[in-house]
Coordinates of C-alpha atoms in Angstrom, one line a residue:
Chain A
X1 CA -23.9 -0.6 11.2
X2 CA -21.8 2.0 12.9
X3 CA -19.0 1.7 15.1
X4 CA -16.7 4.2 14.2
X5 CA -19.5 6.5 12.8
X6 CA -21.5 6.3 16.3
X7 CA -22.3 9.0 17.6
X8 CA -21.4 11.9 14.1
X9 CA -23.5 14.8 13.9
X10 CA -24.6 16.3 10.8
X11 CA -21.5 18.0 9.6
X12 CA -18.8 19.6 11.9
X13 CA -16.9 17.3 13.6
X14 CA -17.8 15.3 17.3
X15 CA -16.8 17.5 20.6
X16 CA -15.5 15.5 23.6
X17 CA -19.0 15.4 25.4
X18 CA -21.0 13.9 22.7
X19 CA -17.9 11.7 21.5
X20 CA -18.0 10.2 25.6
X21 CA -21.4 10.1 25.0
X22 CA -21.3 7.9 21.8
X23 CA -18.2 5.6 23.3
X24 CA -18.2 5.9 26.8
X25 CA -14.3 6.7 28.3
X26 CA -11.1 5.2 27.1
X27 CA -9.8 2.9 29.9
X28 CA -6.4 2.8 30.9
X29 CA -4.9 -0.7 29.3
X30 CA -1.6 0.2 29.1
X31 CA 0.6 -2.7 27.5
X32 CA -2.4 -5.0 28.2
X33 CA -3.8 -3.4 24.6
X34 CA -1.1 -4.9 22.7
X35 CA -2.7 -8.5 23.7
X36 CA -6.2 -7.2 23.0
X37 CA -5.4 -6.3 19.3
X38 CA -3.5 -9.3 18.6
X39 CA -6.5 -11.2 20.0
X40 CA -8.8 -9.2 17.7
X41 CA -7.2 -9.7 14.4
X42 CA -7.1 -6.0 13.6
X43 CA -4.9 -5.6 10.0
X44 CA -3.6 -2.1 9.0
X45 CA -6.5 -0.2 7.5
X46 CA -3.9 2.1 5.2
X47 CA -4.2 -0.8 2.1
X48 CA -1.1 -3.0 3.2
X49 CA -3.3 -5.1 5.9
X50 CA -0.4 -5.4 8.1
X51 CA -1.1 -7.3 11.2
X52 CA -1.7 -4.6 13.9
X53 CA -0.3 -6.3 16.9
X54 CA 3.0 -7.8 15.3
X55 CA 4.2 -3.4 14.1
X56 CA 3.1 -2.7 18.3
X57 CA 5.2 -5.6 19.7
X58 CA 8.4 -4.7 17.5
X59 CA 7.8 -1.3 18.5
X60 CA 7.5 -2.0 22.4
X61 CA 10.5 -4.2 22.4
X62 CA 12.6 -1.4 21.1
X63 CA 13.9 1.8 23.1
X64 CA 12.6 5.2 23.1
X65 CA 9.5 4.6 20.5
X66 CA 7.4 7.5 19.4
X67 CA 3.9 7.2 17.5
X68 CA 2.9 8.5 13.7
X69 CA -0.7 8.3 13.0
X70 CA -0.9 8.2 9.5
X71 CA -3.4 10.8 8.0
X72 CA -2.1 11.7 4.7
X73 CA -4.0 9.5 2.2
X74 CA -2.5 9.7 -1.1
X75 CA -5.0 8.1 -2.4
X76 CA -7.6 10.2 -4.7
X77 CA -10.5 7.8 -4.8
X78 CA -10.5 7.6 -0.1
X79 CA -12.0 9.7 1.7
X80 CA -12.3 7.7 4.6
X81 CA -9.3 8.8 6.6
X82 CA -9.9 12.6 6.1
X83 CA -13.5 12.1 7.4
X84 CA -13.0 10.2 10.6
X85 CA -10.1 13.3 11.6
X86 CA -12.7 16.2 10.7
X87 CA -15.9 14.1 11.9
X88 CA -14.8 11.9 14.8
X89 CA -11.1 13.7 15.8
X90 CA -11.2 12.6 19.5
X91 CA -11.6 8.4 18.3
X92 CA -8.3 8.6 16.2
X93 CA -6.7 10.9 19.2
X94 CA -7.8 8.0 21.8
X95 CA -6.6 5.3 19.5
X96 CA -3.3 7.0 19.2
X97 CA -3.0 7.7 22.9
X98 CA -3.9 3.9 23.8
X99 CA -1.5 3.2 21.6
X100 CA 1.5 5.4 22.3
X101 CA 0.7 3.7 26.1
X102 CA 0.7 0.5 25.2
X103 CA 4.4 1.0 23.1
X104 CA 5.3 3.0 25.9
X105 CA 5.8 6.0 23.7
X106 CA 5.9 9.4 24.9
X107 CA 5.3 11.5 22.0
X108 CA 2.2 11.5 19.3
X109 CA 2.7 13.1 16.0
X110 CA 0.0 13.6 13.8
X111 CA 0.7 13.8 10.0
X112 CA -2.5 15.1 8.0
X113 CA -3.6 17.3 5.4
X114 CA -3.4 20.7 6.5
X115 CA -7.4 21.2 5.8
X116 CA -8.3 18.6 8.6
X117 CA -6.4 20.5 11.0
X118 CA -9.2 22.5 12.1
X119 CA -10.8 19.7 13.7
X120 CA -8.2 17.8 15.0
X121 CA -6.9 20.9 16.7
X122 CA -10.2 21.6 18.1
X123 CA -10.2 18.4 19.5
X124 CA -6.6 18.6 21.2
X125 CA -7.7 21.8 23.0
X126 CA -10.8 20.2 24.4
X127 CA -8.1 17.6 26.0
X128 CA -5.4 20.0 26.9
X129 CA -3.5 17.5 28.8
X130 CA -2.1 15.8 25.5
X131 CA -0.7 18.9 24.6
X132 CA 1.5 19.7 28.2
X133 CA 5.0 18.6 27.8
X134 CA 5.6 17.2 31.3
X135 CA 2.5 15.1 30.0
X136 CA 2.4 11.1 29.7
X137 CA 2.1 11.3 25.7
X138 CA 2.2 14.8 24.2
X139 CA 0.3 15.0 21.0
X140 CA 1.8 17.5 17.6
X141 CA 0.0 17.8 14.8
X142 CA 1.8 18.7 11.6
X143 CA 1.0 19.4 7.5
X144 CA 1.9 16.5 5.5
X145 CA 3.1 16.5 1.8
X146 CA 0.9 15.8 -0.9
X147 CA 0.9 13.3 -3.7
X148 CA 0.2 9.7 -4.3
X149 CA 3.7 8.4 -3.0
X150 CA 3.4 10.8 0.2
X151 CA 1.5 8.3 2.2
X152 CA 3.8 5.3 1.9
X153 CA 4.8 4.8 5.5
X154 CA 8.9 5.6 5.0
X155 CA 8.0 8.7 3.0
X156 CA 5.9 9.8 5.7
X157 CA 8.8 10.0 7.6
X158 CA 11.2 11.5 5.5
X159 CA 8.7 14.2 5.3
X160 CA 8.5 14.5 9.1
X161 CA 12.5 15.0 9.0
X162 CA 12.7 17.5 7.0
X163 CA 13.3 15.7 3.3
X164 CA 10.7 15.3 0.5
X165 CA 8.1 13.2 1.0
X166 CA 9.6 9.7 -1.0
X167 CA 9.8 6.3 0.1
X168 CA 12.5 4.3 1.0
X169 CA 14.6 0.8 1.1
X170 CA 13.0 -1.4 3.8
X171 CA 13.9 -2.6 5.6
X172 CA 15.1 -1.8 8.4
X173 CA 11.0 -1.5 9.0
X174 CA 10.0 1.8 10.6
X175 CA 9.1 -0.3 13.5
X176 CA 12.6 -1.4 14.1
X177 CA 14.1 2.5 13.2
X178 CA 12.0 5.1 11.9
X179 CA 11.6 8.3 13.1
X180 CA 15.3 9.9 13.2
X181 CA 15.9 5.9 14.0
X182 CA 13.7 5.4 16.5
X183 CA 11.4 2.5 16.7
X184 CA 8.0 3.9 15.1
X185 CA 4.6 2.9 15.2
X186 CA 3.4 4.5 12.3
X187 CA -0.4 3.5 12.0
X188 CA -3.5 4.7 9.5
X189 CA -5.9 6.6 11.2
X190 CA -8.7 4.1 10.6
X191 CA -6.5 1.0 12.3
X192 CA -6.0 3.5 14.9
X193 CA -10.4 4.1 15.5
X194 CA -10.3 0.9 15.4
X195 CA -8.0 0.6 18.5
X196 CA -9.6 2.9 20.3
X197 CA -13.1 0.7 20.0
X198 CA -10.9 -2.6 20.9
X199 CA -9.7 -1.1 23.9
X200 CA -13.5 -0.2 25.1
X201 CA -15.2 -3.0 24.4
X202 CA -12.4 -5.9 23.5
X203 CA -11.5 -8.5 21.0
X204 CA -14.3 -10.7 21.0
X205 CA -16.9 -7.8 20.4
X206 CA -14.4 -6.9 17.6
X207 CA -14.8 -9.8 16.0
X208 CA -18.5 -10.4 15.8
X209 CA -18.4 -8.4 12.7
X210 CA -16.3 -9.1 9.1
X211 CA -14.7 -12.2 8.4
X212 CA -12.2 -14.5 10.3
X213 CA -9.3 -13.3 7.6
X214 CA -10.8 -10.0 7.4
X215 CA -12.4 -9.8 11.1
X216 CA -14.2 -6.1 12.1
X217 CA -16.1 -3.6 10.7
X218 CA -14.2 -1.3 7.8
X219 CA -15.1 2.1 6.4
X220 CA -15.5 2.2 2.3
X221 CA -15.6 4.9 0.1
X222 CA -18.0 4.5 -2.8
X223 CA -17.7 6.8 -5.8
X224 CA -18.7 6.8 -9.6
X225 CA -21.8 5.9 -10.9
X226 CA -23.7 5.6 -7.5
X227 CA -26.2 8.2 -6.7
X228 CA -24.5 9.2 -3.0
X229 CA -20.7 8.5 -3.1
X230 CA -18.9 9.0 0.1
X231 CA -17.7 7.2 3.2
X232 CA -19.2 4.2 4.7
X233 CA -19.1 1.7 7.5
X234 CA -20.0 -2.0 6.5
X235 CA -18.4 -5.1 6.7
X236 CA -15.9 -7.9 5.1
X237 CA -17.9 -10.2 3.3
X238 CA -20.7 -7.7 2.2
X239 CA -22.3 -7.9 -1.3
X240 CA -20.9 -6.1 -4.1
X241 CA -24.8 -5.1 -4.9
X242 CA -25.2 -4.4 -0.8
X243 CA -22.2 -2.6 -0.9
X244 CA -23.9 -0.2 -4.0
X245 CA -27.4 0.1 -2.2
X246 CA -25.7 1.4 0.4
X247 CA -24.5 4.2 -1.8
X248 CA -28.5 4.7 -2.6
X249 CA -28.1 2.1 -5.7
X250 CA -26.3 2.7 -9.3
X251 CA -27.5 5.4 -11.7
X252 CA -26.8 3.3 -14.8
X253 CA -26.3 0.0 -15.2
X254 CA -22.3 -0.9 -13.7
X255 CA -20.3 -2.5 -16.3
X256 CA -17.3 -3.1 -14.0
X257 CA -15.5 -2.0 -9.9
X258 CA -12.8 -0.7 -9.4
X259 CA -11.8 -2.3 -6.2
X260 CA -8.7 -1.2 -3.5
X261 CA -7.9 2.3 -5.3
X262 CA -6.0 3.5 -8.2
X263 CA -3.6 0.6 -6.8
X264 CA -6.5 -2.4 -6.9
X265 CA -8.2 -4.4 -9.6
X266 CA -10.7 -4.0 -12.0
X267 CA -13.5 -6.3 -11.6
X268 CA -16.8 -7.3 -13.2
X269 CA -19.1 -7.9 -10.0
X270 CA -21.1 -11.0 -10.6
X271 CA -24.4 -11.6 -9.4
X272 CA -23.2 -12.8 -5.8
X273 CA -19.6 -10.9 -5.6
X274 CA -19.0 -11.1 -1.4
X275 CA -16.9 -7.9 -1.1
X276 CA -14.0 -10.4 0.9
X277 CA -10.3 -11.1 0.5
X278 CA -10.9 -14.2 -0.2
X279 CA -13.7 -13.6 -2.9
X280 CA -11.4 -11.2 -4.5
X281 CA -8.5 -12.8 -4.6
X282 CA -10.0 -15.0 -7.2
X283 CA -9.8 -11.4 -9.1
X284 CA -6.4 -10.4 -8.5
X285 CA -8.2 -7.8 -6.3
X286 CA -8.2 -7.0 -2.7
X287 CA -10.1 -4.8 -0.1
X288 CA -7.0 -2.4 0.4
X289 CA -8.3 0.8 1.6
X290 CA -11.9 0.0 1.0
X291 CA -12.0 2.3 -2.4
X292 CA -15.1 1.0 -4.7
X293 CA -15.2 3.2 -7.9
X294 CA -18.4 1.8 -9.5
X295 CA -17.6 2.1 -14.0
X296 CA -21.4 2.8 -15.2
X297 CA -22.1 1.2 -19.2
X298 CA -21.5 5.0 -20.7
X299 CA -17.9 5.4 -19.7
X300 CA -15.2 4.2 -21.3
X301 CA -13.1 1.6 -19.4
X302 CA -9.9 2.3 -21.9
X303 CA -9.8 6.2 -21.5
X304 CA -10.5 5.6 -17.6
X305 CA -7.4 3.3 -17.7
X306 CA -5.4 5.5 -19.6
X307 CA -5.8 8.6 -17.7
X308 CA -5.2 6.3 -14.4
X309 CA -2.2 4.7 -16.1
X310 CA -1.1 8.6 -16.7
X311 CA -1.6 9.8 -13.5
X312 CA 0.2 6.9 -11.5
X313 CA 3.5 7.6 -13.9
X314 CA 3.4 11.1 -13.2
X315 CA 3.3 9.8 -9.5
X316 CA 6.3 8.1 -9.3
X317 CA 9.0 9.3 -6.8
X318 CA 10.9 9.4 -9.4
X319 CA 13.7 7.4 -7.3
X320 CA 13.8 3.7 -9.4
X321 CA 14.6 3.5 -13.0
X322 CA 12.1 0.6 -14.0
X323 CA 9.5 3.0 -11.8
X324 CA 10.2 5.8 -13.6
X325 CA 11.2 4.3 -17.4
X326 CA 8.4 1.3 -17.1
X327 CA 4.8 3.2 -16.0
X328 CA 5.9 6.1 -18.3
X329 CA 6.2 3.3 -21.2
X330 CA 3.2 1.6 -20.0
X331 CA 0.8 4.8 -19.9
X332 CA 2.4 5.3 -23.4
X333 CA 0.9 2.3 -24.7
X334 CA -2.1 2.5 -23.1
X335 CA -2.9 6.2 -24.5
X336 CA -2.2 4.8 -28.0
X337 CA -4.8 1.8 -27.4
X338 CA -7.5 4.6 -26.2
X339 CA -6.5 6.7 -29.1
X340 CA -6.6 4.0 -31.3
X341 CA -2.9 5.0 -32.2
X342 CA -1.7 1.3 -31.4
X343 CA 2.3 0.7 -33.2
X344 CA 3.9 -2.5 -33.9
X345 CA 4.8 -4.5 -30.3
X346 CA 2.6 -2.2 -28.3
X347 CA 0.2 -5.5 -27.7
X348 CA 3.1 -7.8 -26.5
X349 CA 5.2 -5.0 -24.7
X350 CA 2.1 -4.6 -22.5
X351 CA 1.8 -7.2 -21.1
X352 CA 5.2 -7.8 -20.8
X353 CA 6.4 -4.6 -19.2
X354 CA 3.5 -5.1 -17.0
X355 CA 5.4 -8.3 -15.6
X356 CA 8.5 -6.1 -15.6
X357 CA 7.8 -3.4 -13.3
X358 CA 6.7 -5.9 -10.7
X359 CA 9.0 -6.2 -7.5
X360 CA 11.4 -3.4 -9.4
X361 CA 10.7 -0.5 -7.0
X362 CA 11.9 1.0 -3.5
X363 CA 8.4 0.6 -2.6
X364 CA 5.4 -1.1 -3.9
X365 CA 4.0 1.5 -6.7
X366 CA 4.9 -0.3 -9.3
X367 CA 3.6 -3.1 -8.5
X368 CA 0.4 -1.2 -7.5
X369 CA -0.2 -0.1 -11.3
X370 CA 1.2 -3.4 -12.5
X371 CA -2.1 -4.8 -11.0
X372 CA -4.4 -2.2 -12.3
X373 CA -3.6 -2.5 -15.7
X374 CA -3.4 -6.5 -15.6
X375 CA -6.5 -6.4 -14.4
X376 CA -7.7 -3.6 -16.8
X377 CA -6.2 -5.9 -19.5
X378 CA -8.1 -8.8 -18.7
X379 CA -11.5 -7.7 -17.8
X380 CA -11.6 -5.0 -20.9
X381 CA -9.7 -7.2 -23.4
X382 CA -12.2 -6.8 -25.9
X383 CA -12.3 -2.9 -25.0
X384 CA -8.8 -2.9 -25.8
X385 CA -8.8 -4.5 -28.9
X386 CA -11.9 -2.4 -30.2
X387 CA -10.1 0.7 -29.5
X388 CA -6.6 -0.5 -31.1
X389 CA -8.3 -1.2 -34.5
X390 CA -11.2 1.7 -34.8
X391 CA -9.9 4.2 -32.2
X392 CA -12.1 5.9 -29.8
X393 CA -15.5 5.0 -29.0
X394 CA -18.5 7.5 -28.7
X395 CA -17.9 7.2 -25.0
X396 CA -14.7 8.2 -24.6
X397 CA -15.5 11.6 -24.9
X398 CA -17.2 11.7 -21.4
X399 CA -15.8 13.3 -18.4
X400 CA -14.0 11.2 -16.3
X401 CA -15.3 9.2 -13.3
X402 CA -11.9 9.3 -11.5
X403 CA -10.3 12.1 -9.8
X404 CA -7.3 13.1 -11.0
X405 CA -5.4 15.9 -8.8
X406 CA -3.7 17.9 -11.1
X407 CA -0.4 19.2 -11.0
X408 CA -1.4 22.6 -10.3
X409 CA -4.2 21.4 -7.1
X410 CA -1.3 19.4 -5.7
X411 CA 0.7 21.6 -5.5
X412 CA -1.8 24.4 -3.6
X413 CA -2.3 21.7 -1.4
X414 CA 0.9 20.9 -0.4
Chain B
X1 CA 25.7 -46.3 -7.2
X2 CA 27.7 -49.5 -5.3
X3 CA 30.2 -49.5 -7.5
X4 CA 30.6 -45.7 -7.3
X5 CA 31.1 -45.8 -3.6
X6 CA 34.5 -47.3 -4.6
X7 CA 36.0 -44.9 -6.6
X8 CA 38.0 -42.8 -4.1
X9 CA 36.8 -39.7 -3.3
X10 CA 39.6 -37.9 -4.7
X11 CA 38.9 -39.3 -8.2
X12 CA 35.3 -38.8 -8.3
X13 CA 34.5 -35.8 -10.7
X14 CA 33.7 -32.4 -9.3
X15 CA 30.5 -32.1 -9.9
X16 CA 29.4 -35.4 -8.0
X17 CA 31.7 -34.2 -5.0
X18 CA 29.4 -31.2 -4.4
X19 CA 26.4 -32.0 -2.5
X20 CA 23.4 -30.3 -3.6
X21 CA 23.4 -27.3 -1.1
X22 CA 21.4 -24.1 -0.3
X23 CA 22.3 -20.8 -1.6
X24 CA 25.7 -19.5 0.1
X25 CA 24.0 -15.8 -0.6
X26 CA 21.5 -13.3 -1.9
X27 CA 22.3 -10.6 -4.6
X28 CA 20.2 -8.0 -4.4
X29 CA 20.1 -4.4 -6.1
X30 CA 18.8 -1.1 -4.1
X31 CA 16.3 0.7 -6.8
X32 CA 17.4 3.5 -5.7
X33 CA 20.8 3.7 -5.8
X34 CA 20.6 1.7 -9.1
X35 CA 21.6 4.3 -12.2
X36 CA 21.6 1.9 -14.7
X37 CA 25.2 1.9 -15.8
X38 CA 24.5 -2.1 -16.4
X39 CA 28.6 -3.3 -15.8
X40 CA 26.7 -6.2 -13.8
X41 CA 25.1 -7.6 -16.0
X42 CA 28.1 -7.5 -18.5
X43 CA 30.1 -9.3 -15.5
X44 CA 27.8 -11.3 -14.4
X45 CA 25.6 -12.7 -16.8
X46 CA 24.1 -15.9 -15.4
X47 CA 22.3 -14.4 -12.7
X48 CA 21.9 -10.7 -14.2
X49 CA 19.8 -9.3 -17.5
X50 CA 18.8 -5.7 -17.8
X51 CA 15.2 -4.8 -18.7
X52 CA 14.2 -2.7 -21.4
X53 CA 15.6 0.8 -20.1
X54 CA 19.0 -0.6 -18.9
X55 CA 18.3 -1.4 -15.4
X56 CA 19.3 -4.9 -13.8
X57 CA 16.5 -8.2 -13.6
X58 CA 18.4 -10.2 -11.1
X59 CA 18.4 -13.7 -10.1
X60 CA 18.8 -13.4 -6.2
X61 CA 20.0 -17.1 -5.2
X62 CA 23.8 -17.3 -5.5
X63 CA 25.3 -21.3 -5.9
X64 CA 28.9 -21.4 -3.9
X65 CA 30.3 -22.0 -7.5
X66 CA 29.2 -18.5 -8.9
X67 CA 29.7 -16.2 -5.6
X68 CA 32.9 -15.4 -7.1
X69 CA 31.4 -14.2 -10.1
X70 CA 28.2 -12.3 -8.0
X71 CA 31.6 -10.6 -5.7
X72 CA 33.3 -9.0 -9.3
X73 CA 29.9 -7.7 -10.3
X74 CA 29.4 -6.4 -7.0
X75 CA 32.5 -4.6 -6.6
X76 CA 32.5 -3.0 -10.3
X77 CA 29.1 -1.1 -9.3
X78 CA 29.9 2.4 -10.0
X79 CA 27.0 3.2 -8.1
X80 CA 27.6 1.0 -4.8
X81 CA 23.7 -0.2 -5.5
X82 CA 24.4 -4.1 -5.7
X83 CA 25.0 -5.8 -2.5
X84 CA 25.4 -9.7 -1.4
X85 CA 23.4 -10.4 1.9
X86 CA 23.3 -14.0 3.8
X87 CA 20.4 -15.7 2.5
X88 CA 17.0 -15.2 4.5

């Protein structure tokens, strides 16, 4: 199944004759798009599944709009994004042009990690037009911040004007004022691929893949205990055991998923888990940014949780006092259940502070890490209470399946 | 309820005068602006508790017969971070 991935050569990314090759040439819809992607279903691919066509009609309805492809990727666990700018530059690049068209925006701007730039400048000077400023749409392409927060839509602006990289108060949406107040499309990089295929070969085609809530194909990145992590095209309603094949099957025995990120749910695939909204709901899970982190039976699901729980306080903006004040309490407790270090209250102030940080932030991490550890409270509760009364287990001692950027990396690659 | 309809209006009790009516406004509190000085939830304590660190829980829905109350609270923010908004 490849859609997106048509056409990739071995490593390197995809020049503009073999990309026109692979996809054939973008035509010209103009507004017409706009109708195309609402006919398609297409939700934002960045975790929020935002219906695509409702951010491009408040954009086009509003004066002077201007186009952010969203590259940055906070997320540790996705690789997805990053790949389809240094493997396939010139689909995001059409998707963003179709789309800057369709808006009637005259300006592109491109906010990635600064070692994807390589390739998605190569790309821009095999099409120099998008580069000309007398030009239709003119494309920049600029560094963005690092961090987990740095890819929330609003702080992806304030980076762009000059301020750190936090979110904000919405609304107003960035669709209604963004960019120094302009009307914004500010779109992931995937939803954007994906626009550039609707435009070719239209909504019905679109939909002959996924699900009718979840319609089109989606790229996944499968890591932990799976002999060949990385980036993967597949589609809604795809077995949890498919979805590990793919990844050339398990190298132990999986004891739980980590679905939608550092921000999704833990979750104990049964024998017939669909990989689907709707199937995961059921979980308190969704598919987010397609992240699958795959726990194998010799790692320990209460260190995992508390070094997640650790790194998503540290995360924090630092902008909203429950933010700030609640995850640091939460990873607090957490680190005394994996070092079996547990003090009066800790088992009722988890769960209750988990209910506490919910809805209590600018934007939604809170309520991101409120989910993880519900989840990780409910699926390991027997983990949890093991660890509380005899402290750490023989496999907490094992390196960690999750990446956690230090302070030091982020901060080189910022 | 026949015999009700013929006590005047003007004698019915207060209560029974007020029709059962939607929300006259929202209260709502900007995270980020919030410090956690918690004077609102002193002022205002039927629709305001702090959490565990100080900051405000709030109640959003505002009754006509508390937006007097919801004003005071939102006027002694030292931090400008609480706000009434027509209801959505």
């Amino acid at each position: 199944l490849s859609r997106l991935l048509a056409g990739l050569t071995r490593d390197g990314p995809v020049d503009l004759d073999r990309h026109l090759a692979a996809h054939g040439v973008l035509p010209e819809l103009g507004e017409g798009l706009i109708a195309e992607v609402e006919r398609s279903g297409l939700r934002g691919r960045g975790g929020a599944a935002f219906p695509a066509a409702v951010k491009l009609n408040v954009v086009a309805a509003g004066d002077g709009p201007v186009v952010v492809v969203n590259g940055v990727e906070g997320e540790p666990m996705s690789a997805k994004d990053r790949s389809l700018l240094t493997r396939t530059p010139h689909l995001v690049l059409d998707g963003a042009i179709a789309a800057a068209d369709a808006v009637g925006a005259r300006s592109v701007t491109i906010a990635a990690p600064e070692y994807t730039h390589p390739a998605v400048a190569g790309a821009l000077r095999q099409r120099p037009e998008v580069r000309r400023r007398r030009e239709r749409v003119r494309v920049t392409l600029t560094a963005s911040a690092s961090g987990y927060v740095a890819g929330e839509e609003t702080a992806v602006l304030a980076h762009l004007e000059g301020r750190p990289a936090k979110p904000r108060v919405v609304p107003p949406l960035p669709a209604q004022s963004g960019f120094r107040r302009r009307p914004t499309l500010v779109q992931n990089v995937e939803t954007l691929a994906h626009m550039a295929l609707i435009a070719r070969h239209g909504a019905g085609w679109f939909r002959e893949r996924g699900t009718d809530e979840r319609p089109g194909t989606m790229l996944v990145t499968i890591s932990g205990a799976v002999r060949s992590p990385g980036v993967y095209e597949t589609a809604p309603g795809v077995d949890a055991a498919e979805l590990v094949a793919r990844a050339g099957g398990q190298v132990e025995p999986i004891r739980a998923l980590l679905v939608g990120g550092y921000f999704g749910a833990w979750v104990v695939p049964g024998a017939d888990l669909e990989f689907d909204e709707a199937a995961l709901r059921p979980h308190g899970a969704s598919l987010g940014a397609g992240v699958v982190v795959a726990l194998g039976v010799s790692s320990c699901p209460v260190a995992e949780t508390a070094r997640l729980a650790a790194y998503m306080a540290a995360s924090t903006a630092g902008q909203c006092g429950p933010c700030v004040n609640g995850l640091g309490a939460l990873a607090g407790v957490v680190e005394r259940y994996a070092g079996g270090r547990v003090v009066a209250g800790d088992p009722e102030n988890l769960k209750r502070w988990i209910d506490m940080v919910r809805g209590r932030g600018a934007c939604r991490h809170p309520d991101g890490v409120a989910r993880m550890l519900a989840s990780a409270v409910r699926v390991f509760a027997k983990e949890f209470d093991e660890h509380g009364r005899r402290g750490p287990c023989r496999a907490c001692a094992r390196p960690t399946i999750l990446s956690l950027p230090t302070q030091r990396s982020r901060r080189a690659a910022a | 309820v026949s015999d009700r309809r013929r006590v005047p209006r003007y004698q019915r009790p207060l209560a029974s005068r007020e029709r059962p009516r939607a929300p006259v406004a929202e209260l709502v509190v900007d995270p980020v602006a919030c410090a956690g000085h918690g004077l609102c939830a002193e002022l205002f304590p039927e629709r305001i508790v702090l959490d565990d660190w100080g900051y405000p829980i709030v109640d959003s829905s505002i009754p006509p017969s508390l937006a007097e109350h919801a004003e005071r609270a939102v006027k002694a923010c030292p931090a400008l971070a609480l706000r009434l908004r027509p209801p959505r």
